[in-house]
Coordinates of C-alpha atoms and ligand atoms in Angstrom, one line a residue:
M287 CA -21.9 14.0 17.9
E288 CA -19.7 10.9 18.4
N289 CA -22.0 8.9 16.2
D290 CA -21.7 11.4 13.5
K291 CA -17.8 11.2 13.6
A292 CA -18.1 7.4 13.0
L293 CA -20.2 8.2 10.1
F294 CA -17.6 10.6 8.7
R295 CA -15.0 8.1 9.1
K296 CA -17.1 5.5 7.1
L297 CA -17.4 8.2 4.5
K298 CA -13.5 8.7 4.6
I299 CA -14.3 12.4 4.8
S300 CA -12.6 15.0 7.1
T301 CA -13.9 18.5 6.4
L302 CA -17.3 20.0 6.2
L303 CA -16.7 20.8 2.6
D304 CA -16.0 17.0 1.9
L305 CA -19.4 16.4 3.0
A306 CA -21.0 19.1 1.0
L307 CA -19.1 17.9 -1.9
I308 CA -20.7 14.3 -1.9
V309 CA -23.2 15.2 -4.5
P310 CA -26.4 13.3 -5.6
S311 CA -25.9 10.7 -8.4
S312 CA -29.5 11.5 -9.3
Y313 CA -32.8 13.0 -8.0
S314 CA -36.2 11.6 -7.9
D315 CA -38.6 14.3 -9.1
T316 CA -42.3 13.9 -8.3
T317 CA -43.3 17.3 -9.6
L318 CA -46.3 17.0 -12.0
S319 CA -45.4 17.1 -15.6
S320 CA -47.0 20.1 -17.3
S321 CA -46.6 18.7 -20.6
L322 CA -46.3 15.2 -22.5
D323 CA -42.9 14.9 -23.2
L324 CA -42.0 11.7 -24.9
G325 CA -38.8 9.6 -24.2
V326 CA -38.5 11.1 -20.5
V327 CA -39.8 10.2 -17.0
G328 CA -42.8 12.1 -16.3
T329 CA -45.5 12.3 -13.3
F330 CA -49.0 12.5 -14.2
E331 CA -52.3 12.3 -12.3
A332 CA -54.2 9.2 -13.9
V333 CA -57.6 7.6 -13.3
V334 CA -58.2 3.9 -13.9
D335 CA -60.2 3.1 -16.9
E336 CA -60.0 -0.5 -17.4
V337 CA -58.0 -3.4 -16.1
S338 CA -57.3 -6.5 -17.9
S339 CA -55.0 -9.4 -17.5
N340 CA -53.3 -11.6 -20.1
S341 CA -50.7 -14.6 -19.5
G342 CA -49.8 -13.3 -16.2
K343 CA -49.4 -9.7 -17.3
L344 CA -51.5 -6.9 -16.0
R345 CA -52.9 -4.2 -18.5
V346 CA -54.2 -1.0 -16.8
N347 CA -55.7 1.7 -19.1
F348 CA -55.7 5.2 -17.5
T349 CA -57.0 8.5 -18.5
L350 CA -54.9 11.7 -17.9
P351 CA -57.6 14.2 -16.9
K352 CA -55.3 17.2 -17.3
F353 CA -54.4 16.2 -20.9
K354 CA -57.8 14.4 -21.8
R355 CA -55.6 11.6 -23.3
K356 CA -55.7 7.7 -22.6
L357 CA -52.6 6.0 -21.5
S358 CA -52.0 2.2 -21.5
S359 CA -49.7 0.5 -19.1
I360 CA -48.4 -3.3 -18.6
F361 CA -47.1 -4.7 -15.4
F362 CA -44.8 -7.7 -15.9
R363 CA -44.3 -8.8 -12.3
V364 CA -47.9 -8.7 -10.9
T365 CA -48.9 -9.5 -7.3
P366 CA -52.6 -9.4 -5.8
Y367 CA -51.4 -6.0 -4.4
H368 CA -51.6 -4.6 -8.2
Y369 CA -55.2 -5.7 -8.5
Q370 CA -56.1 -4.1 -5.3
L371 CA -54.2 -0.9 -6.1
F372 CA -55.4 -0.2 -9.6
A373 CA -59.2 -0.8 -9.0
K374 CA -61.4 0.7 -11.7
D375 CA -62.0 4.5 -11.3
S376 CA -59.2 4.9 -8.7
R377 CA -57.1 8.0 -8.9
H378 CA -53.1 7.8 -8.8
Y379 CA -50.2 9.7 -9.6
I380 CA -48.0 7.6 -11.8
Q381 CA -44.5 8.0 -12.8
G382 CA -42.5 6.5 -15.7
K383 CA -41.0 6.8 -19.1
L384 CA -43.7 8.3 -21.6
E385 CA -43.8 6.6 -25.2
E386 CA -46.2 6.7 -27.9
Y387 CA -46.9 3.7 -30.1
N388 CA -49.4 4.0 -32.9
G389 CA -50.7 7.2 -31.7
Y390 CA -51.4 5.7 -28.1
L391 CA -49.7 6.8 -24.9
Q392 CA -47.9 4.2 -23.2
M393 CA -45.9 3.7 -19.9
A394 CA -44.3 0.5 -19.0
Q395 CA -44.4 -0.5 -15.2
P396 CA -45.2 3.1 -13.9
K397 CA -44.8 3.7 -10.3
S398 CA -47.6 4.8 -8.0
I399 CA -46.6 7.8 -6.1
K400 CA -47.8 9.1 -2.8
D401 CA -46.3 12.5 -2.5
I402 CA -46.1 14.7 -5.4
G403 CA -44.3 18.1 -5.9
K404 CA -41.1 16.9 -4.3
V405 CA -37.6 16.7 -5.6
V406 CA -35.5 14.1 -3.6
P407 CA -31.7 13.7 -3.9
K408 CA -30.4 10.1 -4.3
Y409 CA -26.9 9.4 -3.2
K410 CA -24.6 6.6 -3.9
S411 CA -23.1 6.0 -0.6
V412 CA -21.7 3.4 1.9
L413 CA -24.2 4.9 4.3
K414 CA -27.9 4.2 4.3
M415 CA -29.9 7.1 3.3
S416 CA -31.3 7.3 7.0
E417 CA -27.9 7.9 8.1
L418 CA -26.7 10.2 5.4
T419 CA -29.6 12.6 4.8
P420 CA -29.5 13.8 8.4
L421 CA -26.0 14.7 8.2
F422 CA -26.7 17.0 5.3
S423 CA -29.5 18.8 7.3
R424 CA -27.4 19.1 10.2
Y425 CA -24.1 20.5 8.6
V426 CA -24.7 21.7 5.3
T427 CA -26.3 24.9 6.3
E428 CA -25.9 28.4 4.8
K429 CA -24.2 29.8 7.8
N430 CA -21.6 26.7 7.9
L431 CA -20.8 27.1 4.3
F432 CA -20.4 31.0 4.6
D433 CA -18.0 30.2 7.5
E434 CA -15.8 27.9 5.2
G435 CA -15.0 30.9 3.2
L436 CA -17.6 30.4 0.3
D437 CA -19.4 33.3 -1.5
S438 CA -23.2 33.5 -1.6
A439 CA -23.4 32.0 -5.2
E440 CA -21.4 29.1 -4.1
V441 CA -23.4 28.6 -0.9
A442 CA -26.5 28.9 -3.2
T443 CA -25.3 26.3 -5.3
L444 CA -24.5 23.6 -2.5
M445 CA -27.9 24.2 -0.9
R446 CA -29.7 23.7 -4.2
I447 CA -27.7 20.5 -4.9
H448 CA -28.7 19.0 -1.5
F449 CA -32.1 20.6 -0.8
P450 CA -33.4 21.0 -4.4
R451 CA -36.8 22.7 -5.0
D452 CA -36.8 22.8 -8.7
M453 CA -34.8 20.6 -10.9
S454 CA -34.6 23.1 -13.6
E455 CA -32.2 25.2 -11.3
I456 CA -29.7 22.4 -11.2
Y457 CA -30.0 19.8 -14.2
S458 CA -30.2 20.3 -17.7
G459 CA -31.1 17.1 -19.3
S460 CA -29.8 14.5 -17.0
K461 CA -26.7 16.2 -15.9
F462 CA -25.6 19.2 -13.5
K463 CA -25.7 22.6 -15.6
D464 CA -22.6 23.6 -16.5
E465 CA -22.6 26.8 -14.0
I466 CA -23.1 24.4 -11.2
V467 CA -20.2 22.2 -12.5
Q468 CA -18.0 25.4 -12.5
K469 CA -19.0 26.1 -9.0
L470 CA -18.1 22.4 -7.9
K471 CA -14.8 22.7 -9.3
F472 CA -14.0 25.8 -7.5
I473 CA -15.2 24.3 -4.2
E474 CA -13.4 21.2 -4.7
A475 CA -10.0 23.2 -5.4
F476 CA -10.7 25.5 -2.5
N477 CA -11.5 22.5 -0.1
H478 CA -8.2 20.8 -1.3
L479 CA -6.0 23.9 -0.9
K480 CA -7.5 24.5 2.6
K481 CA -6.7 20.9 3.8
L482 CA -3.1 21.1 2.3
R483 CA -2.7 24.4 4.2
A484 CA -3.8 23.1 7.5
K485 CA -1.1 20.4 7.1
R486 CA 1.7 22.7 6.5
A487 CA 3.9 23.0 9.7
D488 CA 6.8 25.4 9.7
F489 CA 9.7 25.3 11.9
P490 CA 12.5 28.1 13.0
A491 CA 15.6 27.4 11.0
L492 CA 18.9 26.3 12.5
E493 CA 20.6 29.3 11.1
A494 CA 20.0 32.2 8.6
L495 CA 22.5 31.6 5.7
N496 CA 23.8 34.3 3.3
G497 CA 27.0 33.2 1.9
D498 CA 28.2 35.2 -1.1
I499 CA 27.5 33.1 -4.4
A500 CA 29.6 35.3 -6.7
P501 CA 32.9 33.7 -6.4
F502 CA 31.2 30.6 -7.9
I503 CA 28.9 32.4 -10.4
D504 CA 31.7 34.6 -11.8
R505 CA 33.7 31.6 -12.6
L506 CA 31.1 29.8 -14.6
P507 CA 31.8 29.2 -18.4
F508 CA 28.3 30.1 -19.2
E509 CA 25.4 32.5 -18.4
L510 CA 22.8 31.1 -16.0
T511 CA 19.3 31.0 -17.6
A512 CA 16.7 33.5 -16.3
E513 CA 14.8 30.9 -14.6
Q514 CA 17.9 29.4 -12.9
Q515 CA 18.8 33.0 -11.8
S516 CA 15.1 33.6 -10.2
V517 CA 15.3 30.2 -8.4
I518 CA 18.7 31.0 -6.8
E519 CA 17.3 34.4 -5.8
Q520 CA 14.2 32.7 -4.3
I521 CA 16.4 30.4 -2.4
Q522 CA 18.6 33.3 -1.2
I523 CA 15.6 34.7 0.4
D524 CA 14.5 31.3 1.8
L525 CA 17.8 30.7 3.3
N526 CA 18.3 34.2 4.9
R527 CA 15.4 33.6 7.3
E528 CA 16.1 32.3 10.7
D529 CA 12.3 32.2 11.9
K530 CA 11.4 29.9 9.2
A531 CA 13.3 27.0 7.7
A532 CA 13.1 26.8 4.0
K533 CA 10.8 24.1 2.7
R534 CA 11.0 24.1 -1.2
M535 CA 10.8 21.8 -4.1
V536 CA 12.5 22.8 -7.3
V537 CA 11.0 21.0 -10.3
G538 CA 12.8 21.1 -13.6
D539 CA 13.2 19.0 -16.7
V540 CA 16.2 16.7 -17.1
G541 CA 18.9 19.1 -18.5
S542 CA 17.3 22.2 -17.0
G543 CA 20.4 22.7 -15.1
K544 CA 19.4 22.1 -11.6
T545 CA 23.0 21.2 -10.3
M546 CA 23.9 24.9 -10.7
V547 CA 21.2 25.8 -8.5
I548 CA 22.3 23.1 -6.0
L549 CA 25.8 24.6 -6.1
S550 CA 24.7 27.9 -5.6
A551 CA 22.8 27.0 -2.5
A552 CA 26.0 25.3 -1.2
M553 CA 27.8 28.6 -1.6
M554 CA 24.9 30.4 0.3
S555 CA 25.4 28.1 3.3
L556 CA 29.2 29.2 3.6
P557 CA 31.0 29.2 6.0
R558 CA 28.4 26.6 7.4
K559 CA 28.1 23.3 6.1
S560 CA 25.6 21.9 3.6
I561 CA 24.7 18.2 2.8
L562 CA 23.4 16.8 -0.5
M563 CA 21.9 13.4 -0.9
A564 CA 21.5 11.8 -4.3
P565 CA 19.8 8.4 -5.0
T566 CA 22.7 6.2 -6.5
S567 CA 26.2 6.1 -6.0
L568 CA 26.8 7.0 -9.7
L569 CA 24.6 10.3 -9.3
A570 CA 26.5 11.3 -6.0
L571 CA 29.9 10.6 -7.9
Q572 CA 28.7 12.8 -10.9
L573 CA 27.6 15.6 -8.6
Y574 CA 30.9 15.6 -6.7
E575 CA 32.7 15.7 -9.8
E576 CA 30.7 18.8 -10.9
A577 CA 31.0 20.3 -7.6
C578 CA 34.9 20.0 -7.8
K579 CA 34.8 21.3 -11.2
Y580 CA 32.8 24.5 -10.8
L581 CA 33.0 25.6 -7.1
P582 CA 36.0 27.6 -5.9
D583 CA 39.0 25.6 -4.7
S584 CA 38.5 26.9 -1.2
V585 CA 35.4 25.0 -0.7
K586 CA 36.0 21.9 1.1
I587 CA 33.9 18.9 -0.8
A588 CA 33.4 15.2 0.8
L589 CA 31.9 12.3 -1.0
V590 CA 30.3 9.8 1.0
I591 CA 29.1 6.5 -0.9
Q592 CA 29.0 2.9 0.0
G593 CA 32.4 1.7 0.1
K594 CA 34.1 5.0 -1.0
K595 CA 35.0 8.3 0.6
E596 CA 36.6 11.4 -0.7
G597 CA 37.7 14.3 1.4
D598 CA 37.1 14.3 5.1
H599 CA 33.3 14.7 5.8
L600 CA 34.0 16.3 9.3
E601 CA 36.1 19.0 7.7
A602 CA 34.0 19.5 4.5
D603 CA 32.0 22.5 3.7
F604 CA 29.8 20.4 1.3
I605 CA 29.0 16.8 1.7
I606 CA 27.7 14.9 -1.0
G607 CA 26.5 11.3 -0.6
T608 CA 23.8 8.7 -1.1
H609 CA 21.5 7.3 1.6
A610 CA 24.9 6.0 3.2
L611 CA 24.8 9.4 4.8
L612 CA 21.9 8.2 6.8
Y613 CA 23.9 5.4 8.5
M614 CA 26.7 7.7 9.5
D615 CA 26.9 8.2 13.3
N616 CA 29.1 11.3 13.0
L617 CA 27.4 13.3 10.3
P618 CA 28.1 16.8 11.0
E619 CA 25.2 19.6 11.8
A620 CA 24.4 21.4 8.6
P621 CA 21.9 24.1 8.3
L622 CA 21.0 23.3 4.7
V623 CA 20.2 19.9 3.4
M624 CA 19.4 19.2 -0.1
V625 CA 17.9 16.1 -2.0
D626 CA 18.6 15.5 -5.6
E627 CA 16.1 13.5 -7.7
Q628 CA 13.9 13.5 -4.9
H629 CA 11.2 11.2 -6.4
R630 CA 13.7 8.3 -6.2
F631 CA 13.5 8.2 -2.4
G632 CA 11.0 7.3 -0.3
T633 CA 9.4 9.8 2.3
K634 CA 10.9 8.1 5.1
Q635 CA 14.6 8.4 3.7
R636 CA 14.0 12.1 3.0
Q637 CA 12.4 12.8 6.3
S638 CA 15.2 10.8 8.4
L639 CA 17.9 12.9 6.7
E640 CA 16.1 16.2 7.6
A641 CA 15.7 14.7 11.2
L642 CA 19.2 13.6 11.4
V643 CA 20.5 17.3 11.3
S644 CA 17.5 18.8 13.2
R645 CA 18.1 20.3 16.5
G646 CA 14.9 20.3 18.7
E647 CA 12.4 22.4 17.4
K648 CA 14.9 23.9 14.8
K649 CA 15.2 22.4 11.4
P650 CA 17.7 22.8 8.5
H651 CA 16.7 24.5 5.4
F652 CA 15.4 21.9 3.1
I653 CA 15.5 22.0 -0.5
Q654 CA 14.4 19.1 -2.7
F655 CA 15.0 18.8 -6.6
S656 CA 12.8 16.8 -8.8
A657 CA 13.1 16.1 -12.5
T658 CA 9.3 14.9 -12.7
P659 CA 7.5 17.9 -14.4
I660 CA 4.1 18.6 -13.0
P661 CA 1.4 20.6 -14.5
R662 CA 1.4 24.2 -13.2
T663 CA -2.0 23.6 -11.6
Q664 CA -0.6 20.9 -9.5
A665 CA 2.4 23.0 -8.6
M666 CA -0.1 25.8 -7.7
M667 CA -1.8 23.4 -5.4
E668 CA 1.2 21.8 -3.7
S669 CA 2.7 25.0 -2.9
E670 CA 0.3 25.3 -0.1
L671 CA 2.3 22.4 1.4
L672 CA 5.7 23.4 0.6
D673 CA 7.2 26.1 -1.7
V674 CA 7.5 25.0 -5.4
S675 CA 9.8 26.6 -8.0
L676 CA 9.5 25.6 -11.7
I677 CA 12.3 25.5 -14.1
T678 CA 10.5 25.0 -17.4
T679 CA 13.0 26.1 -19.9
T680 CA 16.6 24.2 -20.7
P681 CA 19.7 26.0 -21.2
F682 CA 20.3 25.1 -24.7
Q683 CA 17.7 23.6 -27.2
R684 CA 18.3 19.7 -27.4
E685 CA 17.4 18.5 -30.7
V686 CA 15.9 15.0 -30.2
L687 CA 13.6 13.6 -33.1
T688 CA 10.9 11.4 -31.9
Q689 CA 9.4 8.9 -34.0
T690 CA 7.0 5.9 -33.7
I691 CA 8.3 2.8 -35.7
G692 CA 7.2 -0.9 -35.9
R693 CA 8.6 -4.1 -37.4
T694 CA 8.7 -3.1 -41.1
E695 CA 11.1 -0.2 -40.3
F696 CA 13.7 -2.7 -38.2
S697 CA 16.2 -2.9 -41.0
D698 CA 16.3 1.1 -41.4
L699 CA 16.6 1.2 -37.7
L700 CA 19.8 -1.2 -37.8
S701 CA 21.5 1.0 -40.4
H702 CA 20.7 4.0 -38.4
I703 CA 22.3 2.3 -35.4
E704 CA 25.4 1.5 -37.5
D705 CA 25.7 5.0 -38.7
E706 CA 25.7 6.4 -35.1
I707 CA 28.3 4.0 -33.9
E708 CA 30.5 4.8 -36.6
Q709 CA 30.5 8.4 -35.5
N710 CA 31.6 7.2 -31.9
H711 CA 28.0 7.8 -30.6
Q712 CA 26.1 5.4 -28.3
V713 CA 22.7 3.6 -28.5
L714 CA 20.5 2.6 -25.8
I715 CA 17.8 0.1 -26.2
I716 CA 15.1 -0.5 -23.6
Y717 CA 13.2 -3.7 -23.3
P718 CA 10.0 -4.1 -21.3
L719 CA 11.2 -7.0 -19.5
V720 CA 14.2 -9.0 -18.4
E721 CA 12.9 -12.6 -18.9
E722 CA 10.5 -13.6 -21.7
S723 CA 6.9 -13.4 -20.7
T724 CA 3.7 -14.6 -22.7
E725 CA 1.8 -11.5 -21.3
I726 CA 3.9 -9.2 -23.2
P727 CA 4.1 -9.2 -27.2
Y728 CA 7.6 -8.1 -27.3
Q729 CA 11.1 -9.8 -26.9
S730 CA 12.9 -9.7 -23.5
L731 CA 16.2 -8.6 -22.9
T732 CA 17.3 -12.0 -22.4
E733 CA 15.8 -13.1 -25.8
S734 CA 17.3 -10.4 -27.8
R735 CA 20.7 -10.0 -26.3
D736 CA 22.2 -12.7 -28.6
F737 CA 21.1 -11.0 -31.7
W738 CA 22.9 -7.6 -30.6
E739 CA 25.9 -9.3 -29.4
K740 CA 26.5 -11.2 -32.6
K741 CA 25.9 -8.1 -34.9
F742 CA 27.7 -5.6 -32.8
D743 CA 30.8 -5.1 -30.6
G744 CA 30.6 -3.3 -27.3
V745 CA 27.4 -4.6 -26.4
Y746 CA 26.6 -4.1 -22.5
V747 CA 23.5 -5.3 -20.7
T748 CA 21.9 -4.4 -17.5
H749 CA 18.6 -4.2 -15.7
G750 CA 17.0 -3.1 -12.4
K751 CA 17.8 -6.1 -10.3
D752 CA 21.4 -6.2 -11.8
K753 CA 23.9 -5.9 -8.7
Q754 CA 26.6 -4.7 -11.1
K755 CA 24.4 -2.1 -12.7
E756 CA 26.4 0.9 -11.8
E757 CA 29.7 -0.8 -12.7
V758 CA 28.1 -1.9 -16.1
L759 CA 26.9 1.7 -16.8
L760 CA 30.3 3.0 -15.9
E761 CA 32.2 0.9 -18.3
F762 CA 29.8 1.4 -21.0
R763 CA 30.0 5.2 -20.7
E764 CA 33.7 4.7 -21.6
K765 CA 33.8 1.8 -23.9
G766 CA 30.2 0.7 -25.2
N767 CA 28.5 0.9 -28.4
I768 CA 25.1 -0.4 -27.3
L769 CA 23.4 -0.6 -23.8
L770 CA 20.6 -3.0 -23.6
A771 CA 18.6 -2.3 -20.5
T772 CA 15.3 -2.2 -18.8
T773 CA 13.9 1.2 -17.7
V774 CA 16.6 1.2 -15.0
V775 CA 18.5 3.9 -16.9
E776 CA 16.1 6.3 -15.9
V777 CA 18.4 7.1 -12.9
G778 CA 20.0 10.4 -14.1
I779 CA 23.3 9.3 -15.2
S780 CA 24.8 11.3 -17.8
L781 CA 26.0 9.5 -21.0
P782 CA 27.0 12.6 -23.1
R783 CA 27.6 10.3 -26.4
L784 CA 24.3 8.7 -26.3
T785 CA 22.4 9.9 -29.5
L786 CA 19.9 7.4 -30.2
I787 CA 17.5 5.4 -27.9
V788 CA 14.9 2.7 -28.9
I789 CA 12.1 2.0 -26.4
V790 CA 10.6 -1.4 -27.3
G791 CA 6.8 -1.6 -26.3
A792 CA 6.8 2.2 -25.9
E793 CA 2.8 2.2 -25.9
R794 CA 3.0 0.2 -22.3
L795 CA 4.8 3.0 -20.8
G796 CA 3.5 6.4 -19.1
L797 CA 4.4 9.6 -20.8
A798 CA 6.5 10.9 -17.9
S799 CA 8.5 7.7 -18.0
L800 CA 9.1 7.9 -22.0
H801 CA 10.0 11.5 -21.4
Q802 CA 12.6 10.4 -18.7
L803 CA 14.0 8.0 -21.1
R804 CA 14.1 10.2 -24.0
G805 CA 15.9 12.8 -21.7
R806 CA 18.8 10.3 -21.8
V807 CA 19.9 11.2 -25.4
G808 CA 21.5 14.5 -26.7
R809 CA 22.5 15.7 -23.3
N810 CA 25.2 17.6 -24.8
G811 CA 23.4 19.1 -27.8
L812 CA 24.4 16.3 -30.2
K813 CA 21.3 15.8 -32.7
S814 CA 19.7 12.7 -31.3
W815 CA 16.8 10.2 -32.2
C816 CA 14.2 8.6 -29.8
Y817 CA 12.5 5.6 -31.6
L818 CA 9.2 4.5 -30.1
F819 CA 9.0 0.8 -31.2
S820 CA 5.4 -0.6 -31.0
N821 CA 3.3 -3.1 -32.5
T822 CA 0.2 -1.1 -32.4
A823 CA 0.2 1.4 -35.3
D824 CA -1.6 4.7 -34.9
N825 CA -1.1 5.3 -31.2
V826 CA -2.4 8.8 -30.7
R827 CA -0.9 9.2 -27.5
L828 CA 2.5 8.2 -28.7
E829 CA 2.0 10.6 -31.8
Q830 CA 1.4 13.4 -29.4
F831 CA 4.3 12.6 -27.4
S832 CA 6.5 12.7 -30.3
Q833 CA 5.5 16.3 -31.2
T834 CA 5.9 17.4 -27.5
T835 CA 9.3 18.2 -26.2
N836 CA 8.8 20.1 -22.9
G837 CA 8.4 18.2 -19.9
F838 CA 5.7 20.5 -18.4
D839 CA 3.7 20.2 -21.6
I840 CA 4.1 16.5 -21.4
A841 CA 2.6 16.5 -17.8
K842 CA -0.3 18.1 -19.2
L843 CA -0.6 15.7 -22.1
D844 CA -0.3 13.0 -19.6
L845 CA -3.3 14.4 -17.7
K846 CA -5.2 14.1 -21.0
F847 CA -4.6 10.4 -21.3
R848 CA -5.0 9.2 -17.9
D849 CA -6.6 10.1 -14.6
S850 CA -5.0 12.7 -13.1
G851 CA -2.9 11.5 -10.0
D852 CA -0.2 13.0 -8.0
I853 CA 3.4 12.6 -9.6
L854 CA 5.1 13.7 -6.6
D855 CA 4.8 11.0 -4.2
G856 CA 5.7 11.2 -0.4
T857 CA 5.5 14.6 0.9
I858 CA 2.6 15.3 -1.3
Q859 CA -0.5 13.2 -0.9
S860 CA -0.5 10.5 -3.4
G861 CA -3.3 9.2 -5.4
Q862 CA -5.2 12.4 -4.9
K863 CA -8.1 12.4 -7.5
F864 CA -10.5 15.2 -8.2
K865 CA -14.1 14.6 -9.3
W866 CA -14.9 17.9 -11.0
L867 CA -11.5 19.5 -11.2
D868 CA -9.4 19.0 -14.3
M869 CA -5.7 19.6 -13.6
G870 CA -4.9 20.1 -17.2
E871 CA -7.5 22.6 -17.9
D872 CA -8.7 24.4 -14.8
E873 CA -5.6 26.6 -14.0
R874 CA -7.8 29.8 -13.7
I875 CA -10.0 28.1 -11.4
V876 CA -7.2 26.9 -9.1
A877 CA -5.7 30.3 -9.2
R878 CA -9.0 31.9 -8.0
A879 CA -9.4 29.4 -5.1
K880 CA -5.9 30.2 -4.0
S881 CA -6.6 33.9 -3.8
R882 CA -9.9 33.2 -2.1
L883 CA -7.9 31.2 0.4
E884 CA -5.4 34.1 0.8
S885 CA -8.3 36.7 1.5
V886 CA -9.9 34.4 4.0
K887 CA -6.9 33.9 5.9
L888 CA -6.5 37.8 6.1
E889 CA -9.8 38.1 7.6
S890 CA -9.4 35.4 10.2
Ligands
ADP803 P1 19.6 18.6 -14.4 O1 20.1 18.2 -13.2 O2 18.5 19.6 -14.2 O3 19.1 17.4 -15.3 P2 22.2 19.5 -15.1 O4 22.4 20.3 -14.0 O5 22.8 18.1 -15.0 O6 20.7 19.3 -15.5 O7 22.6 20.4 -16.2 C1 22.7 19.8 -17.6 C2 23.9 20.2 -18.6 O8 23.7 21.8 -18.9 C3 25.1 20.2 -17.6 O9 26.2 19.8 -18.6 C4 25.3 21.6 -17.2 O10 26.6 21.9 -17.0 C5 24.6 22.4 -18.4 N1 24.2 23.7 -18.0 C6 23.6 23.9 -16.8 N2 23.3 25.4 -16.9 C7 23.5 25.9 -18.0 C8 23.6 27.3 -18.5 N3 23.0 28.1 -17.9 N4 24.2 27.3 -19.8 C9 24.7 26.4 -20.5 N5 24.7 25.2 -19.9 C10 24.4 24.8 -18.6
MG804 MG1 20.4 16.6 -12.0

């Protein structure tokens, strides 16, 4: 048993189904062939007719008694053993690829086989076969698989895969049959969901919260979208519980109106306090301004960012800040904690905020907001670990025209940029690098700034490592025409006059990043443009991106073009890869696995 545990560690697996899902990479099938199929590996009974050697090669002519045909074989690497083995008139079972040449059957280097009528699985593994196969015999049993919650067809599939009797039951050609693959997808999804559920830990809440949101909602200058409303209702249910602290992730595209959800939740926590953490001072400031604008005057709001404080955070109902919050020694207790743009924080930072305001076993309600859309399948999976709400629509239709361009269109681009600036709009140009590099066939920020500064007024420059980044952005927001930057502007600062973005070397970026960048323009409904500048013409990925505007569709598209990996890091296991499951396509399988898990849970 102890020994088995060590083997499981070597295999990097933790559940029985992990083991069962290690499937053979191929099979050796020694069933005698019933027909002479050319081009495929066959197994035949054969009697040696004659043996001859020629310049180091050995030729053996056999008769195949069952088919009354002759077959000739050549062995290239010959040892005395071969002469001994293939003595005239000796009988063999030979295996190899059958071919025909000028009407003569041939088989190059056949293997002589002792046991026939056996199908033996071959695994690619860090373990030796003598270590691995006993594990399957011991653990992959019908009883164990039923106990895991699989149904009889799924159990039978796994048993056939590991203990095959007849290849035709599992393979078609040299691949698993489709019905087998479908079962493997389901089992893979089910296993993953079970593991996530086992990890979920719930704690009692500090307090049940049910503050009235009407004084805020009624004053809003617009109507909330149906999705905003339903997320808010869901959070009302979450926060109203005392036995279980909320743990929810609200995922919505840039501009989907998550701030209104944040402000509603802050209302619910009244008369108790709530805390909101944002990844940058600029964002915290923006949220603070919006909170002051939309929340009733009676709500006391405080801002805590490095080097700046607004309002008294000890008195405040709603404290907004950056990670500077984590270093305050007198942060008041708050039964609701929120994190905006959570994907920009490390797991540690998010957890320490939560821990800072926990009291013993009791935890604050914890709601995170993310602007990185994930495919619905992934949200379904991850909701085993924490509740997930999706906001898939935006309050107003943004009009952003996306287009791939190259060098030849550069002068057109310049005149378009001039037009926009003339209309008091702003332009953002994203470069792949700060300094020049021989590895990237595009100009860097440093190389090109001269060009723009000579040609235009109000050119601002910043990048990820720039210490003055936030000041530059703030000044640009007020006075600038063109901002040259690296992907730094991903941080959700709102630049309402921004109507044109150029992404240089767009083909080098992931679709999620491109989508984030494109989300910078047209925030207030101004007609806008996103130019994907690329040296490589006809990039299918960029073309499809140009046609797709919804972030959730982009996430699906992204899965099509790269291996599915988790987009949410931190709370969610990162780098999760599925061998069989396709997160873009297999929504129904994941849904079935989820409902199976529900029914298994009810039984136990
Ligand atoms: P997110 O944080 O999800 O990127 P915001 O909360 O910043 O998006 O909202 C984007 C813009 O849409 C803001 O200017 C906000 O005031 C506005 N907005 C939010 N909800 C609505 C709504 N229901 N109707 C009209 N405008 C809205
Ligand atoms: Mg936001």
